[in-house]
Amino acid sequence: MECAFDAQKLISISLRKIQSSRTQRGGIKLHKNLLVTYVLRNARQFYMSKNLSQTQRTHHYEDVAAVREKQEYLELSGSFTELADDFYCNFTGVESDTWHCGAHQPIGQPAEVAHQDASACAMVSPSDSDLMVSEDCWSCAEIKSSWELPIPNAQANQKTVLDLDTHVVTTVTNGYFHSDCCAQSKQPQGAQCFSKKRKMDTSYHIVDPEFYLPDFGPVPCKRMRTDDDSHSDSEQLDSTNISNLISVLGSGGLSEFVSWQQTDLEQIFASQTICLKHTLLTGSGWTRAIEAF
Amino acid sequence: KGAIDDDVAEADIISTVEFNHSGELLATGDKGGRVVIFQQEPESKNQPQCRGEYNVYSTFQSHEPEFDYLKSLEIEEKINKIRWLPQKNAAQFLLSTNDKTIKLWKISERDKRPEGYNLKEEDGRYRDFNTITTLRVPVFRPMDLMVEASPRRVFANAHTYHINSISVNSDCETYLSADDLRINLWNVEITDRSFNIVDIKPANMEELTEVITAAEFHPNQCNTFVYSSSKGTIRLCDMRTSALCDKHSKMFEEPEDPNNRSFFSEIISSISDVKFCHSGRYMMTRDYLSLKIWDLNMETRPVETYQVHEYLRSKLCSLYENDCIFDKFECCWNGNDSVVMTGSYNNFFRMFDRGYHQDLTLEASRENSKPRSVLKPRKVSTGGKRKKDEISVDSLDFSKKILHTAWHPLENIIAVATTNNLYIFQEKPN
């Protein structure tokens, strides 16, 4: 019976699947990616519940500042739990205390399932960081320029979505959706627009997989890579990574992120394993990967 | 059909199998966009109980790879589904579809050709008019049988998402095509328009929770169809109620067993195929681990559930990793709806006799399928001790999977597609 599983490994595998689906022949498979996001959500819920319980069990003595930080973290984790419940799929199934690999549990066994402790998981390989910082996802020059934002306060975070069915361009700005009148402009229009406050960054969603049109009108075009790019890539990559996190965290999210970790973002991206752990806590990495569709 | 060696060309992977309404013809589609039609040979007078073999009847390229320049997407030529139209004249018609385009093909025979034209030579060259001194009537003379497949209709540009199903209506005039989020109704004769009858695309794609996985018309009621979803639900719709059938007439759903909750619950509950029985009283659904028979009069739970390979429940992590958990198994009924069949791994396929409550596991492989030999039942060892002739779960070859099966509508002849081979088995005559 397969009981040895790793929530982090599941998340990593799921991210890879989403990433690889972008290059598959025939385009992105909506059905498969929807199912992968379910697994991601489930694994993340489990990971966060484990992390939260561990945090509660450790640290018997702390100073006031640490306690305050921890309370803030727990509160935010609690909000993430709520947000997980508000996950786009509106999951209403029974949320079991015990996430398991699917194997039947013998009757009478305690609820706790034997599985690898999430915190003791193997270090994430450096290649995993590629999942979050896929250069291909954000090779559009104009999108990059909008992301080169002063840290830590994120402003004017924008994503553009083109619905191929209705040809309506939707722009997400600082957590607000603006439905543009037509595909000609990517700026929010005053008329005929609706606003919908988007939940915090960890709301998972699948954006229409066919909406990114690098060559369509004013939508930013894919920038050709040149040799010069490779030299500036590392810096671009870092700022892109930072921008990625900024954008998925949404308005106000970054300040919370910084307060949790008390590290600056350069340190985060210096260590890819820490990055993944942060991602797991914030839910940003795979959300971004999904949004990249 | 298929390669003998293990090197499988991806284009040769069989992607759909379908008998026509008489069972005389068997069509297969593959990833390369080709359709191969087999025809059953007439029964031999010497051995009247031995049904005729199936031989290749026609082969044609149905779909070619395309590129959508607007979306920068390649459209695969893989044939997702083939459905035969009821035969009305000497010619046969079938619908074949890839991810985006449905085509109507006419398959006709030609065994005579006209000879004796006045103005043309036999090779088609025009004769010198000055040499024509007499007039003759052209006549038909026998020729070697030639089977022609010609595209009669192309139904394109109606699906934004990937087409997963087509189903011909019992009125023989219309058919439906379903993609991940929408179902369209077509008239077989009209290609430039279709009616959207189901649309589950949310206004905000962030709210997407499920997709359409399969759809089928009722075999007798031309106003009724069903579609299954990735959430494990089946919705029955009546087209008489409204033009847009977003509101279902019936919804069939079995509550999830909380004891079986896992990371992969959503994946394994996704329905991969739905098929009405021939009578129209029941329908069958296939999810990753089981087959379920539903009575159309009872929506709360299936009337019968058959575990196809329950021993895989403990392997879901590995199956997720190697993508096998996303395999879409199909299912089929036999002619009198007494037996159902579906595929599994290791080239196993399973039959469930509803009347006798028996199940059977058979294997489709060249080693075990010598002509005229009887298939030996197989068994997967799920306990600790493996008996002789049993195969352990860990020994199963997950690269060998049977996703597509078909049952002759009138006789006990089955077609089973492994990766790139087609096996045809028939009931042993007594």
XYZ file of C-alpha atoms in Angstrom:
723
model
C 0.000 0.000 0.000
C 1.365 3.322 -1.004
C 1.286 5.497 2.044
C 4.530 7.346 1.604
C 3.741 10.545 -0.091
C 4.966 14.055 0.033
C 2.634 16.986 -0.196
C 5.468 19.125 -1.419
C 6.340 16.539 -3.982
C 2.752 16.461 -5.165
C 2.773 20.199 -5.487
C 6.036 20.093 -7.352
C 4.757 17.409 -9.691
C 1.583 19.335 -10.302
C 3.469 22.469 -11.117
C 5.557 20.565 -13.616
C 2.469 19.176 -15.227
C 0.985 22.586 -15.605
C 4.228 23.895 -16.965
C 4.627 21.104 -19.464
C 1.048 21.385 -20.602
C 1.841 24.766 -22.026
C 4.159 23.220 -24.576
C 2.087 20.197 -25.438
C 0.801 19.728 -28.924
C -2.772 20.684 -29.357
C -2.815 23.400 -26.771
C -3.601 23.336 -23.114
C -5.958 20.643 -22.018
C -8.547 22.387 -19.925
C -9.873 19.229 -18.333
C -6.532 17.880 -17.276
C -5.321 21.159 -15.885
C -8.506 21.614 -13.940
C -7.933 18.252 -12.308
C -4.322 19.115 -11.571
C -5.396 22.261 -9.787
C -7.643 20.163 -7.598
C -4.667 18.102 -6.549
C -2.660 21.237 -5.978
C -5.345 22.664 -3.784
C -5.711 19.478 -1.813
C -1.984 19.111 -1.284
C -1.644 22.710 -0.294
C -4.464 22.486 2.197
C -2.820 19.496 3.736
C 0.573 21.158 3.777
C -0.756 24.269 5.384
C -2.686 22.398 7.981
C 0.402 20.425 8.850
C 2.554 23.519 8.927
C 0.105 25.312 11.111
C -0.144 22.474 13.577
C 3.623 22.223 13.722
C 3.995 25.884 14.336
C 1.550 25.647 17.156
C 3.354 22.715 18.721
C 6.834 24.244 18.661
C 8.165 27.440 20.211
C 7.068 27.246 23.788
C 8.928 30.389 24.767
C 8.964 33.461 22.593
C 9.385 37.127 23.079
C 6.581 39.508 22.509
C 7.621 40.447 19.012
C 7.863 36.876 17.936
C 4.499 36.151 19.478
C 2.992 39.052 17.618
C 4.551 37.857 14.386
C 3.308 34.385 14.990
C -0.175 35.584 15.749
C -0.135 37.557 12.569
C 1.033 34.471 10.714
C -1.610 32.306 12.270
C -4.263 34.830 11.503
C -3.113 35.005 7.943
C -2.908 31.257 7.758
C -6.416 31.162 9.057
C -7.452 33.499 6.313
C -5.729 31.266 3.829
C -7.724 28.386 5.125
C -10.837 30.347 4.502
C -9.556 31.305 1.120
C -8.822 27.707 0.381
C -12.449 27.050 1.097
C -13.313 29.777 -1.297
C -11.167 28.144 -3.872
C -12.517 28.747 -7.315
C -13.813 25.296 -7.638
C -16.171 25.918 -4.748
C -15.280 22.640 -3.267
C -18.028 21.566 -0.934
C -16.913 18.081 -0.223
C -16.006 16.792 3.127
C -12.679 18.098 4.191
C -11.014 15.287 5.910
C -8.555 15.860 8.683
C -6.426 13.236 7.137
C -5.224 13.679 3.631
C -3.941 10.439 2.352
C -2.663 8.986 -0.823
C -5.860 7.204 -1.585
C -5.120 3.912 0.026
C -7.833 2.455 2.131
C -7.335 2.833 5.821
C -8.062 -0.191 7.938
C -11.084 0.182 10.117
C -10.234 1.375 13.591
C -7.041 3.082 12.647
C -6.499 6.473 14.148
C -7.223 9.399 11.968
C -3.615 10.366 11.601
C -2.221 8.696 8.586
C 1.356 7.684 8.430
C 2.982 9.910 5.967
C 6.127 11.808 5.553
C 6.206 14.897 7.612
C 5.852 17.862 5.365
C 8.556 19.791 7.061
C 10.982 16.982 6.735
C 10.525 16.680 3.048
C 13.490 16.488 0.795
C 14.928 19.717 -0.321
C 13.449 20.947 -3.469
C 15.725 20.624 -6.391
C 16.900 23.790 -7.996
C 14.966 22.961 -11.097
C 11.738 23.390 -9.212
C 12.281 27.074 -9.014
C 11.895 27.173 -12.747
C 8.284 26.413 -12.255
C 7.712 29.696 -10.590
C 9.984 31.787 -12.629
C 9.357 30.566 -16.071
C 10.796 33.161 -18.299
C 8.589 32.018 -21.126
C 5.485 32.908 -19.213
C 6.406 36.528 -18.925
C 8.412 37.293 -21.929
C 6.164 40.092 -22.978
C 8.106 43.291 -22.686
C 5.155 45.448 -21.777
C 4.018 43.143 -19.013
C 7.532 43.163 -17.617
C 7.649 46.897 -17.566
C 4.485 46.999 -15.559
C 5.997 44.652 -13.052
C 9.207 46.505 -12.400
C 7.688 48.000 -9.364
C 9.197 49.519 -6.305
C 9.374 47.107 -3.521
C 7.635 46.510 -1.240
C 4.429 48.303 -2.119
C 2.990 46.977 -5.312
C 1.124 49.416 -7.468
C -0.638 49.192 -10.773
C -0.464 45.432 -10.996
C -2.084 44.524 -14.230
C -2.935 41.397 -16.132
C -4.748 41.315 -19.398
C -7.219 38.642 -20.320
C -8.843 38.280 -23.690
C -11.924 36.114 -23.837
C -11.880 34.547 -27.273
C -15.585 33.864 -27.163
C -16.783 37.368 -26.425
C -13.668 39.243 -27.514
C -13.846 41.175 -24.302
C -10.583 42.267 -22.841
C -10.513 42.088 -19.100
C -7.831 43.859 -17.155
C -7.075 42.996 -13.596
C -5.719 46.001 -11.759
C -4.785 45.760 -8.135
C -7.319 43.080 -7.534
C -10.087 44.692 -9.514
C -11.432 43.419 -12.762
C -12.222 45.852 -15.483
C -13.958 44.637 -18.549
C -12.765 46.656 -21.455
C -15.129 47.594 -24.195
C -13.206 46.059 -26.968
C -9.995 44.345 -27.738
C -8.437 47.494 -29.046
C -7.534 48.956 -25.737
C -5.979 47.329 -22.787
C -6.771 50.152 -20.458
C -9.869 49.936 -18.400
C -12.765 51.794 -19.898
C -15.161 53.911 -18.006
C -18.271 52.675 -19.690
C -19.485 49.131 -19.864
C -17.115 47.939 -17.276
C -17.802 45.964 -14.239
C -15.686 45.698 -11.204
C -15.348 42.704 -9.096
C -13.174 42.670 -6.111
C -10.982 39.701 -6.392
C -10.206 37.711 -3.355
C -6.709 37.621 -2.043
C -3.881 36.213 -3.966
C -4.364 32.628 -2.953
C -7.658 32.313 -4.760
C -6.908 29.717 -7.324
C -8.296 30.190 -10.702
C -7.976 28.997 -14.181
C -8.021 31.729 -16.679
C -9.341 30.896 -20.110
C -6.460 28.879 -21.506
C -6.703 30.426 -24.906
C -6.748 34.038 -24.063
C -3.101 35.017 -24.172
C -2.474 36.217 -27.668
C 1.048 37.449 -27.949
C 0.453 38.716 -31.423
C -3.004 40.106 -31.119
C -3.333 43.836 -31.328
C -2.316 45.848 -28.386
C -1.769 42.806 -26.243
C 1.943 42.807 -25.544
C 3.906 40.857 -28.060
C 6.339 38.183 -27.196
C 9.781 39.636 -27.094
C 12.431 37.816 -29.031
C 15.260 36.651 -26.920
C 18.680 37.858 -27.920
C 22.146 37.115 -26.700
C 22.146 40.360 -24.785
C 19.181 39.152 -22.884
C 21.074 36.301 -21.377
C 23.390 38.623 -19.521
C 20.664 40.703 -18.101
C 18.478 37.702 -17.600
C 19.581 37.016 -14.088
C 18.661 40.478 -12.973
C 15.540 40.445 -15.080
C 14.727 37.054 -13.706
C 15.064 38.216 -10.159
C 12.946 41.243 -10.681
C 10.500 39.147 -12.630
C 10.360 36.643 -9.827
C 9.783 39.387 -7.365
C 7.180 40.886 -9.602
C 5.511 37.552 -9.936
C 5.149 37.283 -6.224
C 3.983 40.824 -6.004
C 1.305 40.342 -8.579
C -0.066 37.157 -7.163
C -0.073 38.459 -3.682
C -2.317 41.217 -4.821
C -2.898 44.515 -3.208
C -1.452 44.694 0.207
C -0.301 41.143 0.028
C 3.328 41.912 -0.334
C 3.555 43.853 2.859
C 2.044 40.927 4.667
C 4.466 38.611 2.980
C 7.402 40.682 4.062
C 6.167 40.937 7.592
C 5.817 37.208 7.852
C 9.250 36.349 6.745
C 11.211 39.419 7.806
C 13.540 38.968 4.960
C 13.882 40.961 1.831
C 12.966 39.434 -1.427
C 16.514 39.193 -2.702
C 17.229 36.739 0.052
C 14.189 34.769 -0.827
C 15.198 34.283 -4.390
C 18.735 33.548 -3.468
C 17.536 30.351 -1.935
C 15.235 28.413 -4.140
C 14.160 26.013 -1.445
C 13.056 28.797 0.792
C 11.285 30.224 -2.197
C 9.289 27.080 -2.653
C 8.364 26.967 0.992
C 7.218 30.521 0.827
C 5.297 29.643 -2.246
C 3.617 26.857 -0.417
C 2.615 29.207 2.295
C 1.453 31.926 0.022
C 0.110 29.784 -2.775
C 1.690 32.006 -5.317
C 3.804 29.744 -7.455
C 1.274 27.473 -8.950
C -1.343 30.142 -9.041
C 0.945 32.107 -11.240
C 1.630 29.057 -13.326
C -2.056 28.630 -13.882
C -2.561 32.265 -14.634
C 0.141 32.021 -17.200
C -2.209 30.209 -19.468
C -3.930 -4.199 -37.389
C -0.810 -2.749 -35.983
C 2.893 -3.185 -35.668
C 4.375 -6.388 -34.438
C 7.408 -4.897 -32.825
C 7.331 -2.780 -29.744
C 8.352 0.417 -31.412
C 5.114 2.276 -31.583
C 4.844 5.229 -33.852
C 2.722 7.816 -32.135
C 0.658 8.333 -35.239
C -0.400 4.706 -35.143
C -1.883 4.893 -31.681
C -5.531 3.977 -31.971
C -7.766 6.652 -30.552
C -11.265 5.422 -31.301
C -13.088 2.251 -32.338
C -16.681 1.991 -33.530
C -18.890 -0.627 -35.158
C -21.510 0.534 -37.619
C -25.165 -0.205 -37.003
C -25.122 -3.577 -38.708
C -21.775 -4.588 -37.356
C -20.496 -5.325 -40.787
C -18.048 -2.455 -40.671
C -15.611 -1.490 -37.951
C -13.944 1.891 -38.050
C -10.817 2.882 -36.183
C -9.207 6.271 -35.882
C -5.663 6.988 -34.832
C -3.500 9.818 -33.637
C -2.205 10.377 -37.125
C -5.649 11.435 -38.297
C -6.265 8.304 -40.303
C -9.394 6.210 -40.408
C -9.165 2.519 -41.156
C -12.377 0.644 -41.846
C -12.598 -3.110 -41.566
C -15.298 -5.169 -43.193
C -16.580 -8.495 -42.041
C -16.278 -11.165 -44.651
C -19.484 -12.995 -45.497
C -19.997 -16.145 -43.502
C -18.586 -19.202 -45.088
C -21.103 -21.729 -46.283
C -18.812 -24.492 -45.203
C -18.660 -23.192 -41.671
C -21.866 -21.292 -41.126
C -21.286 -20.918 -37.417
C -17.896 -19.385 -37.894
C -18.351 -15.735 -38.441
C -16.381 -13.987 -41.098
C -13.129 -12.303 -40.336
C -12.597 -8.611 -40.535
C -10.287 -7.330 -43.207
C -9.241 -3.876 -44.193
C -11.916 -2.287 -46.299
C -10.842 1.305 -46.639
C -8.148 3.627 -45.350
C -8.138 7.365 -45.669
C -6.658 10.442 -44.102
C -9.503 12.149 -42.289
C -7.785 15.045 -40.576
C -4.505 16.803 -41.053
C -2.586 18.795 -38.476
C -3.528 22.434 -38.573
C -2.200 25.582 -37.050
C -4.400 28.272 -35.595
C -2.439 31.402 -36.303
C -4.672 33.603 -34.245
C -4.164 31.616 -31.106
C -0.722 30.289 -31.989
C -1.932 26.800 -31.328
C -1.370 23.608 -33.176
C -4.517 21.584 -33.741
C -3.841 17.897 -33.483
C -5.032 15.608 -36.214
C -5.858 12.887 -33.742
C -9.287 11.379 -34.324
C -11.157 11.706 -31.074
C -14.382 10.027 -32.082
C -16.029 8.253 -35.003
C -19.754 7.783 -35.241
C -21.591 6.001 -38.034
C -24.779 7.342 -39.522
C -27.602 4.877 -40.099
C -27.356 3.496 -43.595
C -29.901 4.873 -46.028
C -28.542 3.700 -49.345
C -25.662 1.757 -50.761
C -23.119 4.182 -49.371
C -21.999 4.394 -45.785
C -21.564 7.647 -43.913
C -19.576 8.373 -40.812
C -18.657 11.386 -38.751
C -15.102 11.775 -37.577
C -13.765 14.536 -35.387
C -10.515 15.864 -34.056
C -10.239 18.597 -31.429
C -11.840 21.265 -33.544
C -13.421 20.011 -36.757
C -16.012 17.378 -37.560
C -16.180 15.811 -40.990
C -18.816 13.753 -42.709
C -17.350 11.039 -44.906
C -19.061 9.021 -47.554
C -17.701 5.563 -48.093
C -18.928 4.017 -51.295
C -18.030 1.081 -53.452
C -17.341 1.097 -57.092
C -17.136 -2.198 -58.897
C -18.090 -1.077 -62.362
C -16.761 1.556 -64.657
C -18.163 3.021 -67.805
C -16.478 2.080 -71.022
C -17.032 3.027 -74.642
C -17.162 6.771 -74.530
C -17.443 8.395 -77.883
C -15.237 11.374 -77.243
C -12.673 9.972 -74.816
C -10.219 7.174 -74.893
C -10.167 4.668 -72.070
C -7.308 6.527 -70.427
C -9.246 9.773 -70.490
C -7.546 11.498 -73.403
C -9.835 13.153 -75.837
C -10.099 11.494 -79.216
C -9.452 13.289 -82.433
C -12.879 14.323 -83.537
C -12.058 13.662 -87.154
C -11.614 9.976 -86.418
C -15.066 9.570 -84.929
C -17.283 7.993 -87.508
C -19.663 5.958 -85.428
C -21.770 6.453 -82.332
C -21.921 3.979 -79.504
C -23.595 3.750 -76.142
C -21.184 3.559 -73.186
C -21.705 0.523 -71.000
C -20.703 -0.428 -67.466
C -18.195 -3.172 -67.210
C -16.998 -4.902 -64.050
C -13.814 -3.754 -62.439
C -11.902 -4.541 -59.308
C -13.754 -3.354 -56.267
C -12.689 0.099 -55.266
C -13.778 1.717 -52.038
C -13.856 5.460 -52.127
C -13.970 7.734 -49.142
C -14.887 11.303 -49.881
C -15.491 14.181 -47.484
C -19.021 15.417 -47.959
C -19.289 17.984 -45.197
C -16.877 19.836 -42.969
C -18.233 21.285 -39.736
C -15.646 23.734 -38.543
C -15.167 26.790 -36.383
C -17.833 25.960 -33.866
C -15.750 24.896 -30.904
C -13.373 27.018 -28.907
C -12.388 24.130 -26.690
C -11.431 20.562 -27.462
C -14.163 18.351 -28.854
C -14.543 15.186 -26.807
C -17.803 13.695 -28.128
C -20.079 13.452 -31.109
C -23.391 11.642 -31.116
C -25.877 11.065 -33.904
C -29.501 11.637 -33.048
C -32.108 8.948 -33.562
C -33.800 11.266 -36.052
C -30.827 10.614 -38.336
C -30.798 14.275 -39.274
C -29.000 15.947 -36.438
C -26.051 15.248 -34.251
C -24.371 16.881 -31.300
C -20.764 17.749 -30.688
C -19.427 18.475 -27.244
C -16.286 20.201 -26.080
C -15.094 21.012 -22.577
C -17.642 23.711 -21.986
C -20.245 23.630 -24.721
C -22.485 21.332 -26.702
C -23.635 22.207 -30.199
C -26.437 20.741 -32.259
C -25.879 20.316 -35.984
C -27.897 19.329 -38.954
C -25.946 16.816 -40.972
C -26.635 18.745 -44.148
C -25.772 22.213 -42.873
C -22.224 23.145 -42.119
C -22.296 26.883 -41.693
C -24.318 27.007 -38.517
C -25.010 25.068 -35.397
C -27.118 25.638 -32.320
C -25.531 25.882 -28.945
C -27.626 23.813 -26.586
C -25.410 23.642 -23.523
C -22.973 26.232 -22.279
C -21.373 25.810 -18.893
C -18.673 28.355 -19.338
C -18.843 30.719 -16.374
C -18.829 34.445 -16.917
C -15.617 34.528 -14.978
C -13.291 31.682 -15.785
C -11.969 31.872 -12.272
C -15.228 30.280 -11.230
C -14.740 27.252 -13.452
C -15.323 24.130 -11.446
C -16.119 21.434 -13.946
C -15.964 20.600 -17.626
C -18.021 18.441 -19.934
C -16.350 15.094 -20.498
C -18.815 13.176 -22.687
C -22.225 13.556 -24.270
C -24.651 11.257 -26.031
C -28.113 11.311 -27.512
C -30.741 8.946 -26.222
C -31.027 5.991 -28.593
C -34.786 6.357 -29.041
C -35.881 9.762 -27.819
C -34.658 12.363 -30.237
C -35.229 15.156 -27.730
C -33.096 13.708 -24.952
C -29.380 13.685 -24.419
C -27.021 13.375 -21.510
C -23.653 14.852 -20.731
C -21.196 13.911 -18.053
C -18.867 16.164 -16.148
C -15.480 16.078 -14.525
C -17.212 16.237 -11.162
C -18.806 12.849 -11.636
C -22.288 14.087 -12.431
C -24.497 13.235 -15.379
C -27.111 15.636 -16.586
C -30.038 14.581 -18.715
C -31.505 17.328 -20.837
C -34.713 17.618 -22.801
C -34.423 19.882 -25.803
C -38.134 20.518 -25.757
C -37.965 22.510 -22.554
C -35.841 25.327 -23.875
C -33.451 26.241 -26.601
C -30.547 26.400 -24.204
C -30.430 23.309 -22.060
C -28.323 24.737 -19.264
C -30.968 23.609 -16.828
C -31.023 19.885 -16.723
C -34.121 17.771 -16.458
C -32.362 15.232 -14.311
C -29.020 15.118 -12.599
C -27.455 11.826 -11.657
C -24.906 11.927 -8.912
C -23.721 9.546 -6.265
C -22.549 11.100 -3.003
C -18.865 10.657 -2.384
C -17.802 8.233 0.284
C -15.907 10.379 2.808
C -13.811 7.383 3.794
C -12.331 7.349 0.325
C -11.370 10.979 0.371
C -7.881 11.549 -0.995
C -5.775 14.026 -2.851
C -7.033 12.516 -6.053
C -10.727 12.212 -5.323
C -11.672 14.759 -7.915
C -9.615 13.072 -10.583
C -10.913 9.570 -10.077
C -14.499 10.707 -9.894
C -14.296 12.443 -13.253
C -16.418 10.555 -15.761
C -14.551 9.566 -18.896
C -17.385 7.997 -20.874
C -21.158 7.746 -20.849
C -23.163 5.305 -22.960
C -26.855 4.605 -23.176
C -27.885 0.991 -23.369
C -29.610 -0.052 -26.558
C -33.021 -0.066 -24.952
C -32.570 3.406 -23.561
C -33.618 2.443 -20.061
C -30.168 2.562 -18.550
C -26.953 4.411 -19.068
C -23.447 3.505 -18.083
C -20.656 5.759 -16.893
C -16.970 5.049 -16.543
C -14.758 6.819 -14.078
C -11.184 5.927 -13.309
C -11.814 2.964 -11.075
C -15.352 1.824 -11.732
C -18.282 1.302 -14.047
C -21.710 2.444 -12.962
C -25.083 1.579 -14.387
C -27.768 4.178 -13.875
C -31.495 3.791 -14.188
C -32.824 6.882 -15.880
C -35.658 6.873 -13.399
C -33.391 7.121 -10.379
C -31.009 9.987 -9.976
C -29.735 9.430 -6.480
C -27.400 6.543 -7.051
C -26.432 3.970 -9.651
C -28.266 0.681 -9.662
C -25.090 -1.261 -10.294
C -21.435 -0.521 -9.665
C -18.576 -2.598 -10.932
C -15.030 -2.129 -9.712
C -12.754 -2.380 -12.683
C -9.390 -2.280 -10.930
C -9.888 -1.311 -7.320
C -6.331 -2.464 -6.567
C -5.156 0.748 -8.198
C -6.606 2.860 -5.415
C -3.427 2.469 -3.422
C -1.349 3.403 -6.442
C -2.936 6.724 -7.211
C 0.166 8.695 -6.301
C 2.288 6.852 -8.822
C -0.463 6.937 -11.385
C -0.698 10.658 -10.943
C 3.010 11.038 -11.406
C 3.099 9.071 -14.638
C -0.124 10.655 -15.896
C -1.978 7.379 -16.074
C -4.594 8.743 -13.715
C -5.727 10.984 -16.533
C -6.409 8.087 -18.902
C -9.918 8.167 -20.273
C -11.329 4.695 -20.459
C -14.367 4.040 -22.576
C -17.058 1.471 -22.024
C -19.622 -0.359 -24.104
C -22.721 -2.525 -23.923
C -23.290 -5.774 -25.704
C -26.175 -6.131 -28.099
C -28.817 -7.156 -25.581
C -27.482 -4.984 -22.735
C -26.670 -7.972 -20.573
C -22.914 -7.510 -20.515
C -20.756 -4.417 -20.241
C -17.113 -4.116 -21.085
C -14.288 -1.716 -20.439
C -10.519 -1.636 -20.582
C -7.759 -1.571 -18.024
C -3.964 -1.738 -17.874
C -1.541 -4.441 -18.875
C -3.714 -4.886 -21.949
C -6.429 -6.293 -19.754
C -10.065 -5.701 -20.457
C -12.972 -6.528 -18.240
C -16.444 -7.850 -18.864
C -19.256 -7.746 -16.368
C -22.280 -9.956 -16.837
C -25.137 -8.119 -15.260
C -27.459 -11.060 -15.187
C -25.160 -13.699 -13.760
C -23.165 -11.233 -11.649
C -19.951 -12.520 -13.058
C -16.927 -10.667 -14.179
C -14.129 -11.669 -16.422
C -10.644 -10.318 -17.039
C -9.054 -11.064 -20.364
C -5.844 -9.988 -21.987
C -5.293 -8.769 -25.503
C -1.815 -9.662 -26.571
C -0.235 -11.438 -29.463
C 1.276 -14.071 -27.243
C -2.056 -15.010 -25.779
C -4.189 -14.495 -28.851
C -3.267 -17.084 -31.396
C -5.962 -17.386 -34.038
C -8.830 -19.582 -32.903
C -7.363 -19.964 -29.441
C -9.576 -19.393 -26.450
C -8.682 -16.501 -24.246
C -7.645 -17.522 -20.822
C -9.145 -15.562 -17.940
C -6.636 -13.480 -16.066
C -6.528 -12.446 -12.467
C -4.686 -9.751 -10.617
C -3.361 -10.716 -7.235
C -4.430 -8.196 -4.662
C -3.559 -10.078 -1.505
C -0.184 -10.851 -0.076
C 0.193 -14.269 -1.561
C 0.150 -14.548 -5.275
C -1.372 -17.676 -6.711
C -0.129 -19.359 -9.779
C -1.134 -17.649 -13.021
C -1.988 -14.514 -11.116
C -0.216 -11.306 -11.833
C 0.755 -8.958 -9.075
C -0.238 -5.334 -9.114
C 3.385 -4.267 -9.184
C 3.949 -6.284 -12.327
C 1.264 -4.526 -14.296
C 2.497 -2.665 -17.312
C 0.806 0.715 -17.226
C 2.076 1.636 -20.634
C -0.142 -1.062 -22.079
C -3.633 0.199 -21.694
C -6.933 -0.544 -23.359
C -8.885 2.661 -23.572
C -11.158 1.852 -26.515
C -13.429 -1.123 -26.889
C -16.472 -1.831 -29.013
C -19.071 -4.581 -29.100
C -20.796 -5.770 -32.243
C -24.413 -4.573 -32.072
C -25.895 -7.951 -32.902
C -23.318 -10.652 -32.282
C -20.797 -11.491 -29.643
C -17.883 -10.010 -31.453
C -15.720 -7.460 -29.718
C -13.043 -5.086 -30.887
C -10.353 -4.165 -28.423
C -7.709 -1.574 -29.147
C -4.370 -1.725 -27.425
C -1.893 1.066 -28.019
C -1.485 0.502 -31.697
C -3.058 -2.866 -32.305
C -6.637 -3.836 -32.860
C -7.840 -7.180 -31.624
C -11.098 -8.694 -32.709
C -12.471 -11.524 -30.660
C -15.598 -13.518 -31.154
C -17.549 -15.911 -29.043
C -16.421 -19.430 -29.560
C -19.092 -21.399 -31.412
C -20.352 -24.440 -29.546
